[in-house]
Amino acid sequence: MSKLLVSTTVNGDAQEFLCDPGATLLEALREQLGLTGSKEGCGSGDCGACTVVLDGNMVCSCLVLAAEAEGRQVATIEGVAEGSMLHPVQQKFLEHGALQCGFCTPGFIVAAKALLDHNPAPSESEVRYWLAGNLCRCTGYDKIVRAVMDAAAQLRQERMPA
Amino acid sequence: MPSPAFHAPGTVDEVVGLLAGDPQARVLAGGTDLIVQMRSGRIAPSAVIDLKRIGGMSGVRVEAGTFAIGAATACTALKDCAELVAAWPGVVEAANLIGSVQVRNRATMGGNLCNASPAADSVPALVAAGATCVVAGPAGRREVPVAAIPAGPGKTSLAPGEFVVEIRLPPRPAGGGDAYLRSIPRTEMDIAVVGAGVSLVLGPDGTCTSARIALGAVAPTVVLVEDAAAALVGSRLDDAALDRMAEAVRAACRPIDDKRGTAGYRTAMAAVLARRTVNIARERAQSESTSKA
Amino acid sequence: MNAPSDQKTFRLVGTRPIRPDGIEKVTGKAIYGPDFVAPGMLHGAVLRSPHPHARIRGIDTRRAEALAGVKAVVTGADFPGGAEGTVAGGETPTDLKYASIKCMARDKVFFEGHAVAAVAATSAAVAEEALKLIAVDYEVLPHVTDIEEALRPGGPILHDDVFTQGLAETPTTPSNASLRFAMTRGDAEQALGAAVEVYTGRFTLQPVHQGYIEPHACVASWQADGQGQIWCSTQGHFSVRAMTAGILGMSIASIRVMPLEIGGGFGGKTTVYLEPVAMLLSRKAGRPVRLAMQRGDIFRASGPAPGAVIDIRLGALADGTLSGADIEFKYNGGGLPGAYEVYSGVMSTLSCYRVPDANVVGWNVLTNMPTVHAYRAPGAPQTYFAVECAIDELARRLGIDPIDMRLRNVLRPGDTDGRGMTLGAIGYAETLEATKAHPHYAAPLGPNQGRGIACGSWGNYGGPSTAAVSLAEDGSILVTEGNPDIGGSRAAMAMMAAETLGIAYEKVRVTVADTSSIGYSMGTGGSRTTFATGMAVVQAAEAVIEIMKQRAAQMLGADAAGIEWRDGAAVLGEQRLSIAEIAAKSGMTGGPISAEAAIHPGGFLPGFGAHICDLEIDPETGHTTVVRYTALQDVGRAIHPDYVEGQIQGGAVQGIGWALNEAYVYDREGHLDNAGFLDYRMPVASDMPMIEAVMIEVPNPDHPYGVKGVGETPIVPPLAAVANAVRDATGLRIGDLPLSPDRIYARLQAAE
């Protein structure tokens, strides 16, 4: 079994790693790059805990081969905050108590940010359908949806021309 | 541990060559089925050939009103083609019911077809739309109806070394409309218990001049129900015609009982969904004739 | 002291500060079970039985051991025999003998996915490859997964040495009915005979999984001196320690368990599946070993909540008074005895109503399914489903409003509950009155819509807890506790400590300490943490205040008795010494300032909830849409309302999932057919409306801040609230869960 050398960009930084050709991007992120913020809840694309953004599209990193990341842009939960400055979605999750155990939270935050990046004013229904690929067993989704709606409102405020 | 080789060729011919040299290799489009099957140990391909770096295999080309959808086009990318959304909204909607946003950003039209699940959402919509697909292989290229690809659960009619390059949709006929609906217990993240794709053409007076009705998850492969279409053609889609259509749909169902639904429920829902889908397709066809008028 | 229980307003209690562990969790930095890495760690893998019931004739591990990179292989033969006794596991005690067999099969496998061997190797891939080289010689036995079939004479018997407990006469033949437990008061038959209306019905529920998103995972490291360390995510690291020690015959103090962040548990992480196996592998290999479950393993081999068959007769008088009940239920206990849901089920069945004459009998029935384990209010949702549906029918027959019906029967302060506890400041009636007054209850319904009401209660618990409060040199405060934070409890602990000390919330740092760094604390379960561990934190903080008053007295040259503690400072007349000033001088006044409280408090009170569910049914398809949901609950007093509401909302949605779509589906071969999140259909975001959580605060006078446990109660009412709404929308009483579209459709068709 020979390993593949993959050159990619993760959260804006050039990264290289060696991986088994059958390894998933999630495994490479967690084991090769030490980025354990992306979680594995199912390994089959059904829970969204491993959500990352690949070349602008959010995907389950458990359903991407690590080798496919060659030359591509990967954005993970670790890159959502700018330094120690939280993204509004992260801040609103905290303010609304939108996490209990917190295990699904990275996937939700990456997915919610992806939503707000292309839809600044989603309806409650749009938020719920967009996040339907992210399972949360603790919250019943109520506070998560409220946090995302509130983050959207804050981002709209911030983006308004002065 | 048998780990597959990984290839990311740049041309269709390279893929043909790789597949010819390694019959145990598998093409990778979106991976939402393939990687799950590999991880569960259900399949152990000798090599994985990524199609997404091949020019023309991702994205929609519009050529004189016809559509060529690269087999590696992600479901969500269909929504970026305004002409396709206007012409075949049922196809675009069907593809965008699969899984979740994360899954649809990866899952492809070619993959949904070639995974050959009887419950694949995009396939009844494509079959109703009269879609064809271009297959490449050692003997060159051939174009076949989409309906000819699935051969049974998990089985295709593709010959060894063949793979689907693109899916083609005709121009939307004047007075035409299509739609797709499915039944699932949740609102998202489910496999269709039943799916119904419908494509209609209405004359200026509202008479149905052509119809195609395709069902998913009621038989080992997608079913094009010609009797159901015949029940509509020549009618103005009145209740009596819809009743005859529904009866023909029920008669065409050969479902199984499984964890996702009982056979009886599937048959009953096929008729309910077909009716609802016809009504949406009719509205679309009528708005088409209105806009033309 | 700043927190007398009669005080109605607080500085911090009831506010919503950001949780102390929040930033780590929204940035992906928090380390959960599967994230932990130990230097030199090996990767383990577990071989699981493909058969639901089989005798193991032999296991040949030689080829696996010979594979390059394999460092250890263990089977049931490596486990010491004779593990016995029980360990407090959180919500229910765990029987060590069966906990050991649950970790690794011995001579038989009792369910698909039962562990039969494990490997540790230099990589996960090598470990997986090694599993394929282990040859297990199985004698496949007939299996049974259905409750009623398991009780049928002549069917497969799982255990030759299990005889029904709780019968008047000791049985002489083994049985799959491992336990009968009954509670009788008055004369149920006579009361039912005298009732004006008697509802008779049968209810069935399928097993459901806790569904935590984080897979079970641990790293164990056995050292040559016989000491062991475990890093894992668990609801109770002290019980991981005790169970691992008990199963492996080690002394408890020789094992140190480090709790990692936990990604959900709901009762399901109050036991061990992996840790003793990982420890044995580590002992053989001489290196740390990681073991983790995959999602399929979790469904197949970790504890679901029991499915049930429940027969109920419930009688009422014309005024709605519940007069008599006869209830018999059978719980599907899975493959191994030792489940306690039957006890809690019997005690919970009528726990919030006065029913003077009642007979409640529960049976635990063994089948070839994973052994059940605690799931949020274990044993209660099933029987409450039957009781609350029966009350709904009686109210309809008697023409009484369903809330009035419950108000007539609900327990009031001074009444005795199903456990025989006389209850003090319970807020059941207040909760029901608030339900009746809620705008939701009067809101109009649309076409094909129905509204259901149901109540539920859970007894809650206190349990042993230890907490320490100490001053840092600058006067900032460290709280050390022993309860994993599964849903924001660090915030509650910090708030209670800061409230008691009279200081800012931000001055307090809370640590969940390992088993060697704080005294024993029962696990996070039983809705006990904020109540019991919170009380320990308050008591430790109060002890620290006493020390600080003495130190201040020394500094001021005054008598400690004259010192008051006010707003975070020792006050004597005009003189004031802050915590920082006292801390700064502590070296000269007697040394470090710290106190610990180790308690086992009584005084806990049950939780009670009333839920209103509106749903709409598509009459052509049987699809159900929950359109509005309100959950009201007596919470005592909410320390951090966000996390109390969150418990109510999350529990309600778990209950809705149980009612609508969740179920274990077995095929004829006894294989779980839906061992994944795609086909085990937990609610997704688009399935749910907002869940309005209404906190009714009837404070518990036996807790310094009025806390009652809140976590478990909210999963109890939804099953019947949903079923009663379906009844309201369709006229159909469907007593079988889940209320999936095909089931509702079939019943609608049959009714036509």
GROMACS .gro file of N, CA, C and O in nm, chain A residues 4 6 8 17 19-29 61 64-70, chain B residues 6:
model
   96
    4LEU      N    1  -0.041   0.842  -0.075
    4LEU     CA    2  -0.046   0.954  -0.168
    4LEU      C    3  -0.004   1.080  -0.095
    4LEU      O    4  -0.038   1.100   0.022
    6VAL      N    5  -0.073   1.459  -0.079
    6VAL     CA    6  -0.179   1.551  -0.120
    6VAL      C    7  -0.140   1.692  -0.079
    6VAL      O    8  -0.103   1.716   0.037
    8THR      N    9  -0.286   2.068  -0.053
    8THR     CA   10  -0.417   2.132  -0.052
    8THR      C   11  -0.407   2.259   0.031
    8THR      O   12  -0.302   2.294   0.084
   17PHE      N   13  -0.012   1.648   0.309
   17PHE     CA   14  -0.018   1.531   0.398
   17PHE      C   15  -0.008   1.404   0.314
   17PHE      O   16  -0.035   1.405   0.193
   19CYS      N   17  -0.156   1.029   0.266
   19CYS     CA   18  -0.274   0.953   0.307
   19CYS      C   19  -0.285   0.826   0.226
   19CYS      O   20  -0.233   0.813   0.117
   20ASP      N   21  -0.356   0.733   0.287
   20ASP     CA   22  -0.397   0.612   0.220
   20ASP      C   23  -0.493   0.653   0.107
   20ASP      O   24  -0.576   0.742   0.128
   21PRO      N   25  -0.485   0.591  -0.011
   21PRO     CA   26  -0.573   0.634  -0.120
   21PRO      C   27  -0.722   0.619  -0.085
   21PRO      O   28  -0.806   0.689  -0.139
   22GLY      N   29  -0.754   0.528   0.005
   22GLY     CA   30  -0.894   0.509   0.042
   22GLY      C   31  -0.938   0.593   0.160
   22GLY      O   32  -1.053   0.585   0.202
   23ALA      N   33  -0.846   0.673   0.216
   23ALA     CA   34  -0.880   0.752   0.335
   23ALA      C   35  -0.974   0.867   0.298
   23ALA      O   36  -0.968   0.920   0.187
   24THR      N   37  -1.057   0.904   0.392
   24THR     CA   38  -1.147   1.016   0.366
   24THR      C   39  -1.081   1.147   0.406
   24THR      O   40  -0.984   1.150   0.484
   25LEU      N   41  -1.138   1.255   0.354
   25LEU     CA   42  -1.089   1.387   0.392
   25LEU      C   43  -1.104   1.407   0.543
   25LEU      O   44  -1.016   1.466   0.607
   26LEU      N   45  -1.212   1.355   0.600
   26LEU     CA   46  -1.230   1.368   0.745
   26LEU      C   47  -1.115   1.303   0.821
   26LEU      O   48  -1.061   1.360   0.916
   27GLU      N   49  -1.078   1.184   0.778
   27GLU     CA   50  -0.967   1.115   0.845
   27GLU      C   51  -0.838   1.196   0.831
   27GLU      O   52  -0.761   1.208   0.926
   28ALA      N   53  -0.815   1.250   0.713
   28ALA     CA   54  -0.692   1.328   0.692
   28ALA      C   55  -0.692   1.452   0.780
   28ALA      O   56  -0.591   1.486   0.842
   29LEU      N   57  -0.805   1.522   0.785
   29LEU     CA   58  -0.812   1.642   0.868
   29LEU      C   59  -0.785   1.608   1.013
   29LEU      O   60  -0.706   1.675   1.081
   61SER      N   61  -1.729   1.574   0.502
   61SER     CA   62  -1.591   1.534   0.472
   61SER      C   63  -1.571   1.384   0.486
   61SER      O   64  -1.470   1.332   0.440
   64VAL      N   65  -1.582   1.242   0.123
   64VAL     CA   66  -1.484   1.294   0.028
   64VAL      C   67  -1.356   1.215   0.051
   64VAL      O   68  -1.314   1.198   0.166
   65LEU      N   69  -1.296   1.167  -0.055
   65LEU     CA   70  -1.165   1.103  -0.037
   65LEU      C   71  -1.061   1.213  -0.016
   65LEU      O   72  -1.066   1.318  -0.080
   66ALA      N   73  -0.969   1.185   0.073
   66ALA     CA   74  -0.865   1.284   0.102
   66ALA      C   75  -0.791   1.323  -0.026
   66ALA      O   76  -0.755   1.439  -0.046
   67ALA      N   77  -0.772   1.226  -0.113
   67ALA     CA   78  -0.698   1.252  -0.237
   67ALA      C   79  -0.770   1.353  -0.326
   67ALA      O   80  -0.707   1.422  -0.406
   68GLU      N   81  -0.902   1.361  -0.312
   68GLU     CA   82  -0.977   1.457  -0.393
   68GLU      C   83  -0.947   1.601  -0.355
   68GLU      O   84  -0.982   1.693  -0.428
   69ALA      N   85  -0.889   1.621  -0.239
   69ALA     CA   86  -0.862   1.757  -0.193
   69ALA      C   87  -0.741   1.819  -0.263
   69ALA      O   88  -0.712   1.937  -0.243
   70GLU      N   89  -0.671   1.740  -0.342
   70GLU     CA   90  -0.552   1.790  -0.412
   70GLU      C   91  -0.584   1.920  -0.487
   70GLU      O   92  -0.675   1.924  -0.571
  168PHE      N   93  -0.577   0.539  -0.662
  168PHE     CA   94  -0.659   0.658  -0.689
  168PHE      C   95  -0.610   0.725  -0.816
  168PHE      O   96  -0.491   0.749  -0.832
   0.00000   0.00000   0.00000
